[in-house]
PDB file of C-alpha atoms in Angstrom:
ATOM      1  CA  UNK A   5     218.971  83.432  -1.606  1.00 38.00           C
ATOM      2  CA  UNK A   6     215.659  83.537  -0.321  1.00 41.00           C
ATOM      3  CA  UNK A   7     216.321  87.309   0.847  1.00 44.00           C
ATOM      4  CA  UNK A   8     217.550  88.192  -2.699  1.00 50.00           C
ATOM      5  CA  UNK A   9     214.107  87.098  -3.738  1.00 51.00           C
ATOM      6  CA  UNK A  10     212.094  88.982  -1.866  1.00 55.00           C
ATOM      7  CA  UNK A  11     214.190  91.959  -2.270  1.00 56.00           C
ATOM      8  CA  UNK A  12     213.649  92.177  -6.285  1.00 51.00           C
ATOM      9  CA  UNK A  13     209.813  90.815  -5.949  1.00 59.00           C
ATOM     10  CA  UNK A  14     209.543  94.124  -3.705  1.00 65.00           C
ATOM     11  CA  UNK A  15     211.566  96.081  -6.451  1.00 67.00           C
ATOM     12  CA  UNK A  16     209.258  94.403  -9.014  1.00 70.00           C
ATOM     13  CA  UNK A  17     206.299  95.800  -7.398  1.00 80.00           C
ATOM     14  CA  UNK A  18     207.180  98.847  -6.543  1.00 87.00           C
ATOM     15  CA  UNK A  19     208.544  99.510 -10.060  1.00 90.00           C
ATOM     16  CA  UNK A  20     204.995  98.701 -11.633  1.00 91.00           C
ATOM     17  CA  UNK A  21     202.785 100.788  -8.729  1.00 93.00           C
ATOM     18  CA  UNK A  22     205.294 103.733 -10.040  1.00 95.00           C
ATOM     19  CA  UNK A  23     204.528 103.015 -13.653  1.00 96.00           C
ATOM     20  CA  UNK A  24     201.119 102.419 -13.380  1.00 95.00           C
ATOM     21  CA  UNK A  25     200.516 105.827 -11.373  1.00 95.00           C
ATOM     22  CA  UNK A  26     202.452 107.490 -14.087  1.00 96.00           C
ATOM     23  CA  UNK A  27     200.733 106.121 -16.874  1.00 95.00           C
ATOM     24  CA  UNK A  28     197.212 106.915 -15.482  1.00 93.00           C
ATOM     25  CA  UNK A  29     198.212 110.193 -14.671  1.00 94.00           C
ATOM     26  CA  UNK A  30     199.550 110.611 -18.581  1.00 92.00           C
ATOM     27  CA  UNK A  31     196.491 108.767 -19.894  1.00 89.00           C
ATOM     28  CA  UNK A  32     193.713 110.766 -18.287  1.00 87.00           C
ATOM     29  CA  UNK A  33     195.600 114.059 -18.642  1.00 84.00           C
ATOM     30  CA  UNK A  34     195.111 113.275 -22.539  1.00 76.00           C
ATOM     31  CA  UNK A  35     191.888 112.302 -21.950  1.00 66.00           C
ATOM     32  CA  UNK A  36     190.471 115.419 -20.055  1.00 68.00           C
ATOM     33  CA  UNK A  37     192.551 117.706 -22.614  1.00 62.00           C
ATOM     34  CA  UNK A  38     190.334 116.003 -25.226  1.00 55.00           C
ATOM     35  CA  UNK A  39     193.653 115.183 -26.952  1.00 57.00           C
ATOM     36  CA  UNK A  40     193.927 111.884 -29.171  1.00 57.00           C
ATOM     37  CA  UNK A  41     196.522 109.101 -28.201  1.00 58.00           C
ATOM     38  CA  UNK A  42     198.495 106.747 -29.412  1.00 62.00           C
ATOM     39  CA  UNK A  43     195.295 105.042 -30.872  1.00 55.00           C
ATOM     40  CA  UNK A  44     192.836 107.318 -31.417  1.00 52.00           C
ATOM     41  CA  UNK A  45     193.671 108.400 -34.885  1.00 49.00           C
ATOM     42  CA  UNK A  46     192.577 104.775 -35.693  1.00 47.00           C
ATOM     43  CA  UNK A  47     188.847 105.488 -34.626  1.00 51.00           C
ATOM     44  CA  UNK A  48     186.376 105.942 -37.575  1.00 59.00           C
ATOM     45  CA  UNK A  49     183.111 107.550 -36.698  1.00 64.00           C
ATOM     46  CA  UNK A  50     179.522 107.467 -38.476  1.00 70.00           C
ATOM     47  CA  UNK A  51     176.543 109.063 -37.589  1.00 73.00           C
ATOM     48  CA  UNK A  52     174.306 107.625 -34.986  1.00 71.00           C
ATOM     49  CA  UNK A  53     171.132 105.419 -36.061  1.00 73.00           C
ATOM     50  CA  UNK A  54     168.441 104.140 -34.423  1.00 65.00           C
ATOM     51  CA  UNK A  55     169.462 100.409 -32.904  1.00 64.00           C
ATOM     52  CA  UNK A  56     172.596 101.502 -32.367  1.00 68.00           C
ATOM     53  CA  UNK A  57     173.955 100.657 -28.974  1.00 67.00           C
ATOM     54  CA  UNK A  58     174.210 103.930 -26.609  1.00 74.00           C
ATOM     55  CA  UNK A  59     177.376 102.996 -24.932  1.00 68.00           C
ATOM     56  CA  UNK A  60     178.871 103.329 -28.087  1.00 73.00           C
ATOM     57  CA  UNK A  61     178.446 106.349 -28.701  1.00 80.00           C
ATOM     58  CA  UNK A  62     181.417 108.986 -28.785  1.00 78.00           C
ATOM     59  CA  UNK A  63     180.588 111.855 -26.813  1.00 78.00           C
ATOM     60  CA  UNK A  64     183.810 113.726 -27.251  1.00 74.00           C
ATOM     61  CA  UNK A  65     183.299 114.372 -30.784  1.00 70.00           C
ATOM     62  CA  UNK A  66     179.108 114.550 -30.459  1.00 75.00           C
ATOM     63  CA  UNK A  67     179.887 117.237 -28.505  1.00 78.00           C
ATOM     64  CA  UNK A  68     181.842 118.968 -30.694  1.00 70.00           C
ATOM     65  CA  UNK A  69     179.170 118.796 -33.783  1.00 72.00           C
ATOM     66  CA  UNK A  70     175.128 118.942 -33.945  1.00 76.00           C
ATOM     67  CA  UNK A  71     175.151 115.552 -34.489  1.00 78.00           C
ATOM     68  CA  UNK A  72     175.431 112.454 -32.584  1.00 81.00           C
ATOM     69  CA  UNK A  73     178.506 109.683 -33.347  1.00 73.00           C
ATOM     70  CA  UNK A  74     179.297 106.270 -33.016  1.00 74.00           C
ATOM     71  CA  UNK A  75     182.600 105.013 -32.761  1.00 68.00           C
ATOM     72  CA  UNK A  76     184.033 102.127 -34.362  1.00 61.00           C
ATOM     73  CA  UNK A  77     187.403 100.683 -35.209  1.00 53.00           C
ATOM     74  CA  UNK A  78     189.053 100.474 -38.412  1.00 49.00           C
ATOM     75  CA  UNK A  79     189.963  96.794 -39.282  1.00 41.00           C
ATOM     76  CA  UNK A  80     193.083  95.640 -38.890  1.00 43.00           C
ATOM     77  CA  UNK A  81     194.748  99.319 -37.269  1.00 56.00           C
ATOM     78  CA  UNK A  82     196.192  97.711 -34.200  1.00 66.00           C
ATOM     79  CA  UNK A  83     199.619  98.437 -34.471  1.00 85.00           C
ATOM     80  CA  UNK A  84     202.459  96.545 -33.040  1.00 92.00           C
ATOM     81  CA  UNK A  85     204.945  98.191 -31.055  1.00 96.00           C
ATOM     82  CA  UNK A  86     208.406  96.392 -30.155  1.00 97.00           C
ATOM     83  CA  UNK A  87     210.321  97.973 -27.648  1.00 97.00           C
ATOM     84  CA  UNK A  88     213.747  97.431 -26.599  1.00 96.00           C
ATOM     85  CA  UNK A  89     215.706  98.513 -24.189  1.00 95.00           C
ATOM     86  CA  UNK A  90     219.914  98.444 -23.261  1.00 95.00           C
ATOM     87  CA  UNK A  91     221.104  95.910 -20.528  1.00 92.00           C
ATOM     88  CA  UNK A  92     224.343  96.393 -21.089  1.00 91.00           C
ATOM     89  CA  UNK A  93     226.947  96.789 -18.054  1.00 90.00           C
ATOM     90  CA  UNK A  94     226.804 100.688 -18.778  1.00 91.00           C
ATOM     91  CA  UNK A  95     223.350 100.786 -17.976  1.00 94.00           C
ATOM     92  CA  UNK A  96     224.077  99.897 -14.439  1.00 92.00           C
ATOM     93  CA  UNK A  97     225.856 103.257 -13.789  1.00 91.00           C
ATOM     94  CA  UNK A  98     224.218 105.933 -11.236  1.00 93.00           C
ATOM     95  CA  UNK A  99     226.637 108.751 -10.375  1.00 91.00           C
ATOM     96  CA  UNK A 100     224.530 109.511  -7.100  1.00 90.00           C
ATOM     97  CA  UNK A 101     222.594 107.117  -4.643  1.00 89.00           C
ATOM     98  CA  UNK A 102     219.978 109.246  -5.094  1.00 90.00           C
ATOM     99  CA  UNK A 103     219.887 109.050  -9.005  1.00 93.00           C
ATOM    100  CA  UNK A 104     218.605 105.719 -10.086  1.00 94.00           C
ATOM    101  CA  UNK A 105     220.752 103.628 -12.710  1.00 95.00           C
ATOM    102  CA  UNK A 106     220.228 103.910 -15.838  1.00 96.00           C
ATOM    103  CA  UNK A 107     218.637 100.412 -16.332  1.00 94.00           C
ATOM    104  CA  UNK A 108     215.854 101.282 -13.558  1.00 94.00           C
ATOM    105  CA  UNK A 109     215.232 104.471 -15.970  1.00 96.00           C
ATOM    106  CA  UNK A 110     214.678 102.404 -18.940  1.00 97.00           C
ATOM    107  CA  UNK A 111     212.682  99.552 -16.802  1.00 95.00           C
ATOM    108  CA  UNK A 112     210.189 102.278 -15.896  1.00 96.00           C
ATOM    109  CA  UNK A 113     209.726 103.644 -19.083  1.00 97.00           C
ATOM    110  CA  UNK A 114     209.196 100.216 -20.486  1.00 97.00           C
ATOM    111  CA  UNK A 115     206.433  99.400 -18.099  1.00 96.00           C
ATOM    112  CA  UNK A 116     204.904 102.773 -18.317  1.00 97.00           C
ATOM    113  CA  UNK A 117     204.738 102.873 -22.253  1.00 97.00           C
ATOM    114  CA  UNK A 118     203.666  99.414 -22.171  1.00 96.00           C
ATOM    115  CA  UNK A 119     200.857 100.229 -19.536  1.00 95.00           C
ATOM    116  CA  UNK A 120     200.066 103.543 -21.515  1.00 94.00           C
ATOM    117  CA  UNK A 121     199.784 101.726 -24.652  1.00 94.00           C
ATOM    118  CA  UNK A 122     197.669  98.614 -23.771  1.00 92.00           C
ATOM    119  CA  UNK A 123     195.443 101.046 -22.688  1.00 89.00           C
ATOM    120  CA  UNK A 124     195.202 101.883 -26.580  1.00 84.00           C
ATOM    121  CA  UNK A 125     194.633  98.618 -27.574  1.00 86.00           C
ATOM    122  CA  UNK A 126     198.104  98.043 -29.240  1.00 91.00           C
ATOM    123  CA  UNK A 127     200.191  94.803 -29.359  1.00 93.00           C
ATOM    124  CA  UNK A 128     203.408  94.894 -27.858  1.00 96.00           C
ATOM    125  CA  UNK A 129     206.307  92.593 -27.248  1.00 96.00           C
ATOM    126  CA  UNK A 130     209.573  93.359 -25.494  1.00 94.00           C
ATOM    127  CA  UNK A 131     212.086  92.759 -27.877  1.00 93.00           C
ATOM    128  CA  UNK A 132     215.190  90.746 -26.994  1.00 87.00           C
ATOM    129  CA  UNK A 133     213.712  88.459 -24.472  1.00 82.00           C
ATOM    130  CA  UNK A 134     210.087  87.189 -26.238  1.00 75.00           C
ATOM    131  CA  UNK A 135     208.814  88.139 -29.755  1.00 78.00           C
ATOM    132  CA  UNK A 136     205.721  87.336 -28.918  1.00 89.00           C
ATOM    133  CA  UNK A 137     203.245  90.267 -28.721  1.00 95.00           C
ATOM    134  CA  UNK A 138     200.762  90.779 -26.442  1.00 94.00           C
ATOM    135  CA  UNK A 139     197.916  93.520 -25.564  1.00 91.00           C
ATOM    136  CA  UNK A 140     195.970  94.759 -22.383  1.00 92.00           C
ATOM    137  CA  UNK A 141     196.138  93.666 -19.560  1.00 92.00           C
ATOM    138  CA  UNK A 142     198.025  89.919 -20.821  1.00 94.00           C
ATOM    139  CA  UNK A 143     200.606  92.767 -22.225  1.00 94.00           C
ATOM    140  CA  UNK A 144     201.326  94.411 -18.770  1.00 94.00           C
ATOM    141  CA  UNK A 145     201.541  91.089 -16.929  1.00 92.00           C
ATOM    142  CA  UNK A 146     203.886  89.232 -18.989  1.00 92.00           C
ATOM    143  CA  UNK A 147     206.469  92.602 -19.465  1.00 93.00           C
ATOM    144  CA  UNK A 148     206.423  93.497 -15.823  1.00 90.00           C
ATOM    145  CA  UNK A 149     207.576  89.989 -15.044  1.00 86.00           C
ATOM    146  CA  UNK A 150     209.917  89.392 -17.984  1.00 86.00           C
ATOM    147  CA  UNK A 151     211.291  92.842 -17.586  1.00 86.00           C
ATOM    148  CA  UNK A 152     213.650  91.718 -14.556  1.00 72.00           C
ATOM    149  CA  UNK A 153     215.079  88.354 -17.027  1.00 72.00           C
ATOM    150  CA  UNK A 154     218.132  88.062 -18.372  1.00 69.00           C
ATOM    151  CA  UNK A 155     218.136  89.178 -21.772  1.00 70.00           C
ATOM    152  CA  UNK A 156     220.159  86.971 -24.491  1.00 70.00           C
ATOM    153  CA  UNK A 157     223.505  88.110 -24.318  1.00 73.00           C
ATOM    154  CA  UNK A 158     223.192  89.116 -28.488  1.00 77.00           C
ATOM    155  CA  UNK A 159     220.640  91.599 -27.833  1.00 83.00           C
ATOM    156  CA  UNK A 160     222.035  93.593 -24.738  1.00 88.00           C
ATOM    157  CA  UNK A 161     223.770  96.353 -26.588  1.00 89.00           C
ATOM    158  CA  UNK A 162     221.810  96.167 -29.709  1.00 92.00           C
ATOM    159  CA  UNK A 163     217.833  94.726 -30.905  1.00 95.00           C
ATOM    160  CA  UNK A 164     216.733  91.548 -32.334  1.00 94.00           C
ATOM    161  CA  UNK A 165     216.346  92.846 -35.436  1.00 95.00           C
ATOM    162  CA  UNK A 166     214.818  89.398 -36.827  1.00 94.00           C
ATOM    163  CA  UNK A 167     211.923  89.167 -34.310  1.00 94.00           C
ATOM    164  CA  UNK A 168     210.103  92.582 -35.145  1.00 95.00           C
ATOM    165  CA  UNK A 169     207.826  92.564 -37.256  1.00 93.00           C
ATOM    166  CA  UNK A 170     207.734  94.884 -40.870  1.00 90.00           C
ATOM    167  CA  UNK A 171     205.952  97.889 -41.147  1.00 85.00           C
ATOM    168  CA  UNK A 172     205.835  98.004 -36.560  1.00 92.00           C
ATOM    169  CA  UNK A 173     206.835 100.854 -34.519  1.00 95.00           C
ATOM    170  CA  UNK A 174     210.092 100.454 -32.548  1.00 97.00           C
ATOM    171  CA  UNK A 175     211.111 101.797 -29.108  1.00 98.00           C
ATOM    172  CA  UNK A 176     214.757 102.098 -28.338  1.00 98.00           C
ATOM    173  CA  UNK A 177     216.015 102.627 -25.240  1.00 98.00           C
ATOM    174  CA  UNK A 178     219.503 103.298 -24.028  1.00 97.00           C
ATOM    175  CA  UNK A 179     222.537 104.970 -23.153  1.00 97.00           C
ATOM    176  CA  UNK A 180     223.480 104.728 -27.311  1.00 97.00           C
ATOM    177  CA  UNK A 181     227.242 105.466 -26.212  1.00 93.00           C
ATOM    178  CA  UNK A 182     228.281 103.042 -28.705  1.00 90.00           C
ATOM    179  CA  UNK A 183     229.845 104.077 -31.642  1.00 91.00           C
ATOM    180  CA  UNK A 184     227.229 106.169 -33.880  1.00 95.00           C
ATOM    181  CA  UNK A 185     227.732 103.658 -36.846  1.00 95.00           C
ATOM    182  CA  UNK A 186     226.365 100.808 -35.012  1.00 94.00           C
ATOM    183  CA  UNK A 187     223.138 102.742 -34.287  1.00 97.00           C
ATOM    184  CA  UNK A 188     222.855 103.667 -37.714  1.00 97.00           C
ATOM    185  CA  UNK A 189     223.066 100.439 -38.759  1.00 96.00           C
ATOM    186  CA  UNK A 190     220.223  99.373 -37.112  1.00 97.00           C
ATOM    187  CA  UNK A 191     217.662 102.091 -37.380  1.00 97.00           C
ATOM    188  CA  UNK A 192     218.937 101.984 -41.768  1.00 96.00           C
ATOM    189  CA  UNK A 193     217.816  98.195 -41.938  1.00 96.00           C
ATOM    190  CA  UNK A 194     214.849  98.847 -39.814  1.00 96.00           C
ATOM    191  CA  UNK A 195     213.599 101.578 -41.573  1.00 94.00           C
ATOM    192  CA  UNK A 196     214.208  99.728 -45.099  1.00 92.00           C
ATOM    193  CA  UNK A 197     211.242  97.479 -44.022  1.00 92.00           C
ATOM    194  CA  UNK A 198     208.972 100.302 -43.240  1.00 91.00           C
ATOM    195  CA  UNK A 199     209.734 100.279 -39.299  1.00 93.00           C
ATOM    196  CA  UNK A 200     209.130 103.531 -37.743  1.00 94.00           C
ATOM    197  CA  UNK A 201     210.080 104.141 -34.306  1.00 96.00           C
ATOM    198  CA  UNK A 202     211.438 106.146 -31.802  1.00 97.00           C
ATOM    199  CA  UNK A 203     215.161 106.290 -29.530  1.00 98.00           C
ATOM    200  CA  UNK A 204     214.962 107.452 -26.040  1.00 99.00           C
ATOM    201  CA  UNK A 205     218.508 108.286 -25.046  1.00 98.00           C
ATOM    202  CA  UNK A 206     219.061 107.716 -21.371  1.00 98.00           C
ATOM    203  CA  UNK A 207     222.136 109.552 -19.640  1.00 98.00           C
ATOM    204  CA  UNK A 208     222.887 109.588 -16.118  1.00 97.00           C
ATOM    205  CA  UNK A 209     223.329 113.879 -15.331  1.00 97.00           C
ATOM    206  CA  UNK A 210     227.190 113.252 -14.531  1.00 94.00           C
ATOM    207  CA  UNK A 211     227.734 111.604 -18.110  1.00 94.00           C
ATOM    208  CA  UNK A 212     226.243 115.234 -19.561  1.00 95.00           C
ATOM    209  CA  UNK A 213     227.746 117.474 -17.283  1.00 92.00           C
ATOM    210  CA  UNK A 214     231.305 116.076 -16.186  1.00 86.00           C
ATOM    211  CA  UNK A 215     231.028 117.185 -12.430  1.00 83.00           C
ATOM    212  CA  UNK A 216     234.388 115.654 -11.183  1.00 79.00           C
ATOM    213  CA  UNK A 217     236.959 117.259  -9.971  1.00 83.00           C
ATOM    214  CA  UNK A 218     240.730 116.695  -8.434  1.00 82.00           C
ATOM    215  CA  UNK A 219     242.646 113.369  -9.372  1.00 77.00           C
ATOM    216  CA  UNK A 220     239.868 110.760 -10.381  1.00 74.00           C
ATOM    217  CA  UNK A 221     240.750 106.921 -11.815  1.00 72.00           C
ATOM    218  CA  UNK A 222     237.807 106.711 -13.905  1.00 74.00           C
ATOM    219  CA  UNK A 223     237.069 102.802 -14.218  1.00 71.00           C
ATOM    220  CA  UNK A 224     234.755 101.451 -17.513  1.00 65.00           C
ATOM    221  CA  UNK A 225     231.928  98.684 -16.538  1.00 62.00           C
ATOM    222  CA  UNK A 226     232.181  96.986 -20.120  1.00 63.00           C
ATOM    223  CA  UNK A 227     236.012  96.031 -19.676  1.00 65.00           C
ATOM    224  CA  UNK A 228     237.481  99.625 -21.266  1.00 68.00           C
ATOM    225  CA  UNK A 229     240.800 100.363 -19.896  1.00 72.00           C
ATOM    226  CA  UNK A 230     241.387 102.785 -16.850  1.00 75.00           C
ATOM    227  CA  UNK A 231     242.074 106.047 -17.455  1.00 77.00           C
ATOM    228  CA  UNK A 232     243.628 108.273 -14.966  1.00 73.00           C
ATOM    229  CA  UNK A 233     243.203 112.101 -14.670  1.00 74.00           C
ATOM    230  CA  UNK A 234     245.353 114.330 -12.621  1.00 74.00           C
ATOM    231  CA  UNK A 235     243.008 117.110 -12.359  1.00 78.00           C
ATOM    232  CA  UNK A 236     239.396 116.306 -13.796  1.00 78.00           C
ATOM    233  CA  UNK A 237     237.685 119.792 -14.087  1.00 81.00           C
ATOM    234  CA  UNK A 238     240.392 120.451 -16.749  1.00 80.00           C
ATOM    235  CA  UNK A 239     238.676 118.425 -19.222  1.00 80.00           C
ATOM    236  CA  UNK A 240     235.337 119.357 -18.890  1.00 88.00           C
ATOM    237  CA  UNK A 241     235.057 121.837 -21.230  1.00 90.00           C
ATOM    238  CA  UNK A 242     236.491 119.036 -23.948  1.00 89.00           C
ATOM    239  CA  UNK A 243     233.970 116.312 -22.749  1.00 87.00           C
ATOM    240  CA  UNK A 244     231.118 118.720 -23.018  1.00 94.00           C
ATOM    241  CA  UNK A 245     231.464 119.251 -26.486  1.00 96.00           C
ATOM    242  CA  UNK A 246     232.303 115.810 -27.481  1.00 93.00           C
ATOM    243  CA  UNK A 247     229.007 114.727 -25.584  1.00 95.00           C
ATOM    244  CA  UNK A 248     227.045 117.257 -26.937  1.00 97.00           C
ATOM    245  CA  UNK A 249     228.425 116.673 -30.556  1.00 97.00           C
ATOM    246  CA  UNK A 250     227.836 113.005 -29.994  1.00 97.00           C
ATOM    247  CA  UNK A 251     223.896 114.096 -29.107  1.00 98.00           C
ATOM    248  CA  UNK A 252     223.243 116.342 -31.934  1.00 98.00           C
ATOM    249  CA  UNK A 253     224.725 113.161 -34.130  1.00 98.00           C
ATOM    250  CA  UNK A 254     222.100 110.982 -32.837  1.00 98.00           C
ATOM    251  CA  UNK A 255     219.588 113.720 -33.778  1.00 98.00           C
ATOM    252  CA  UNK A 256     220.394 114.060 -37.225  1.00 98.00           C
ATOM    253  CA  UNK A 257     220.440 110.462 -37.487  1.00 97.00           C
ATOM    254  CA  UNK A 258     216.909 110.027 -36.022  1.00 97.00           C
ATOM    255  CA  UNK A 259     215.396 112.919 -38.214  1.00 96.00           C
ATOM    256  CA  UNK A 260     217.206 111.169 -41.786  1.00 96.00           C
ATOM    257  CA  UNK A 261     214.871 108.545 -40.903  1.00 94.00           C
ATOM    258  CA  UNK A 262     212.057 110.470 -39.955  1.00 94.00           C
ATOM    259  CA  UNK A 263     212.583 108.805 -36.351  1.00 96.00           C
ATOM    260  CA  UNK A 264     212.058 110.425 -33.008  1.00 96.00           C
ATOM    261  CA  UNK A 265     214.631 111.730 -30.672  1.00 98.00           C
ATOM    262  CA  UNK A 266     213.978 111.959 -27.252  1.00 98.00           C
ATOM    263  CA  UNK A 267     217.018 112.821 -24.352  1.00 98.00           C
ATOM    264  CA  UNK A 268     216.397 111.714 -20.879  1.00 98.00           C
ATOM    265  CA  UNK A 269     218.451 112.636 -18.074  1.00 98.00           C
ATOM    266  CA  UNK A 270     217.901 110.176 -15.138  1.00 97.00           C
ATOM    267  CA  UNK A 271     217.471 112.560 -12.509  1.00 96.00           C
ATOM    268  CA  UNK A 272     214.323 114.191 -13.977  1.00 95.00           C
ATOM    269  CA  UNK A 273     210.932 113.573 -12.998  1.00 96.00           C
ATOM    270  CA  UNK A 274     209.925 110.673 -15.103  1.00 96.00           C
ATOM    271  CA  UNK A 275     206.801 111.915 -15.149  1.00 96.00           C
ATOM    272  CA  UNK A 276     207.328 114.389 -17.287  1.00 96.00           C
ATOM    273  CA  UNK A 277     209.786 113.181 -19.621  1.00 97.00           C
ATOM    274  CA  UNK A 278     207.210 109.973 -20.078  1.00 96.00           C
ATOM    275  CA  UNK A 279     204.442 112.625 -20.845  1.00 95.00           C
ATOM    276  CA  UNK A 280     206.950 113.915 -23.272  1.00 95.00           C
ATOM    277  CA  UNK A 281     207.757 111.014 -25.207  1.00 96.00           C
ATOM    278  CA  UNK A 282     203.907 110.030 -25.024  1.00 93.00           C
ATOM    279  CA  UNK A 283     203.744 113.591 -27.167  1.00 91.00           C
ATOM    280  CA  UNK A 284     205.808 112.292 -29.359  1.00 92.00           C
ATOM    281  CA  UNK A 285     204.125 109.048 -29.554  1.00 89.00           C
ATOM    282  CA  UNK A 286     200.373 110.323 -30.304  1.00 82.00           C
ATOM    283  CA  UNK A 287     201.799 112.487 -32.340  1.00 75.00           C
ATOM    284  CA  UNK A 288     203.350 109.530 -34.838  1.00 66.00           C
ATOM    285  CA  UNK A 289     201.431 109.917 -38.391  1.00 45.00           C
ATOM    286  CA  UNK A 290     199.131 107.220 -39.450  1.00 39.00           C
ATOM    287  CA  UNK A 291     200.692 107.196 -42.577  1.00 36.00           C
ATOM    288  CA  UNK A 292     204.332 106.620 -40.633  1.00 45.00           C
ATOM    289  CA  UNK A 293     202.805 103.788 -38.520  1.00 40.00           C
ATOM    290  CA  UNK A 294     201.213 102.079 -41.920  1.00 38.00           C
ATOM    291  CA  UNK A 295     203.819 102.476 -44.689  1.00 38.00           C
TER     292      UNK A 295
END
């Protein structure tokens, strides 16, 4: 017992030096690009007058102008962001040893969003564990050690709906292999109450591209009955399309709601597909975030 708690306090920590090298690589590469974030369209600037405090003055944008800027936040423009993500016993799947599962994926894109987005200010909460919210540094803390509890059994396929808050920003993560109504379902009521958000769909590369071959007994984790096939590669033209139709549904559904869609294959450099979806994120309109 004692070995199985050493084991995930090392997995703990090396998940969060991961994310936090990811996220400062992301954050400072927005930074030097002179490129806003997540919150920088919240800034409001005046002119500079005399009193005013030097280390508050904005040199990115005084340098851009003749004059000289202060910077000052807008009241009330934190924004609360509630992310989820799948724990479901089809996130445990890895095809390879060396492909992580697809839990691990969505672990380290929870911790490196949540990292990436304290920086900003923002109040976040991990949705299906704690409602509370939480920013900075209190925000990084409580998620990275939360991350690795059990989740209520309700909310492993699908969000608490009832603990996010109206007019937030929501961050799905998953495998979404559930039937497309379900997922409808909940991004429809969410975006009734004027919840934004975004779904990052996780797939391990062998649930996209259907590399078996020969006579395979394919086995489901969430209790789904065996199914046997004689000769694999002869239905991987067929699962291709069906996966790929099942993608381009979860598309359209996302832009209907004027959601983001973002596909993540697990054996991609995180790093880039978290530099991606921070695009897409800084790239959310203020009116979106505030309706």
């Amino acid at each position: 017992m004692q070995l199985k708690a050493e084991e995930l306090s090392s997995q703990i920590s090396s998940l969060y030096i991961k994310a936090d090298r990811i996220a400062n690589t992301i954050w400072e590469g927005f930074h030097n690009r002179n490129k806003d974030g997540v919150g920088d369209n919240f800034w409001q600037f005046r002119k500079y007058e005399y009193g005013d405090p030097a280390h508050l003055i904005d040199w990115k944008k005084t340098a851009k102008s003749n004059e000289t800027f202060i910077q000052e936040k807008e009241l009330q423009t934190l924004q609360n962001f509630f992310i989820w993500r799948d724990t479901s016993e089809s996130m445990n799947f890895s095809s390879l040893d060396k492909v992580n599962t697809k839990l691990y994926r969505a672990n380290l894109l929870t911790l490196t969003l949540t990292i990436i987005l304290s920086k900003s200010g923002e109040n976040i909460a991990l949705n299906g564990i704690n409602s509370k919210l939480f920013k900075g540094k209190e925000a990084i803390n409580f998620i990275s050690n939360q991350i690795t509890e059990k989740v209520i059994d309700n909310y492993k396929s699908v969000p608490n709906l009832n603990d996010i808050k109206n007019n937030s920003y929501v961050i799905l993560i998953g495998d979404f292999l559930n039937n497309i109504k379900d997922t409808e379902k909940t991004v429809k009521e969410l975006s009734n109450r004027g919840i934004n958000g975004i779904i990052i769909h996780i797939l391990d590369p062998a649930e996209v591209n259907f590399p078996f071959k020969g006579r395979i007994n394919f086995n489901g984790l969430e209790d789904e009955k065996e199914i046997l096939i004689g000769k694999a590669e002869s239905v991987r033209s067929d699962y291709k399309k069906t996966i790929k139709f099942h993608i381009e549904k979860l598309k359209k559904l996302t832009n209907s709601y004027s959601w983001k869609y973002f596909l993540d294959i697990s054996d991609q450099e995180p790093s880039i597909s978290l530099n991606k979806i921070y695009n897409l994120l800084a790239n959310i309109n203020t009116t979106e975030l505030r309706s």
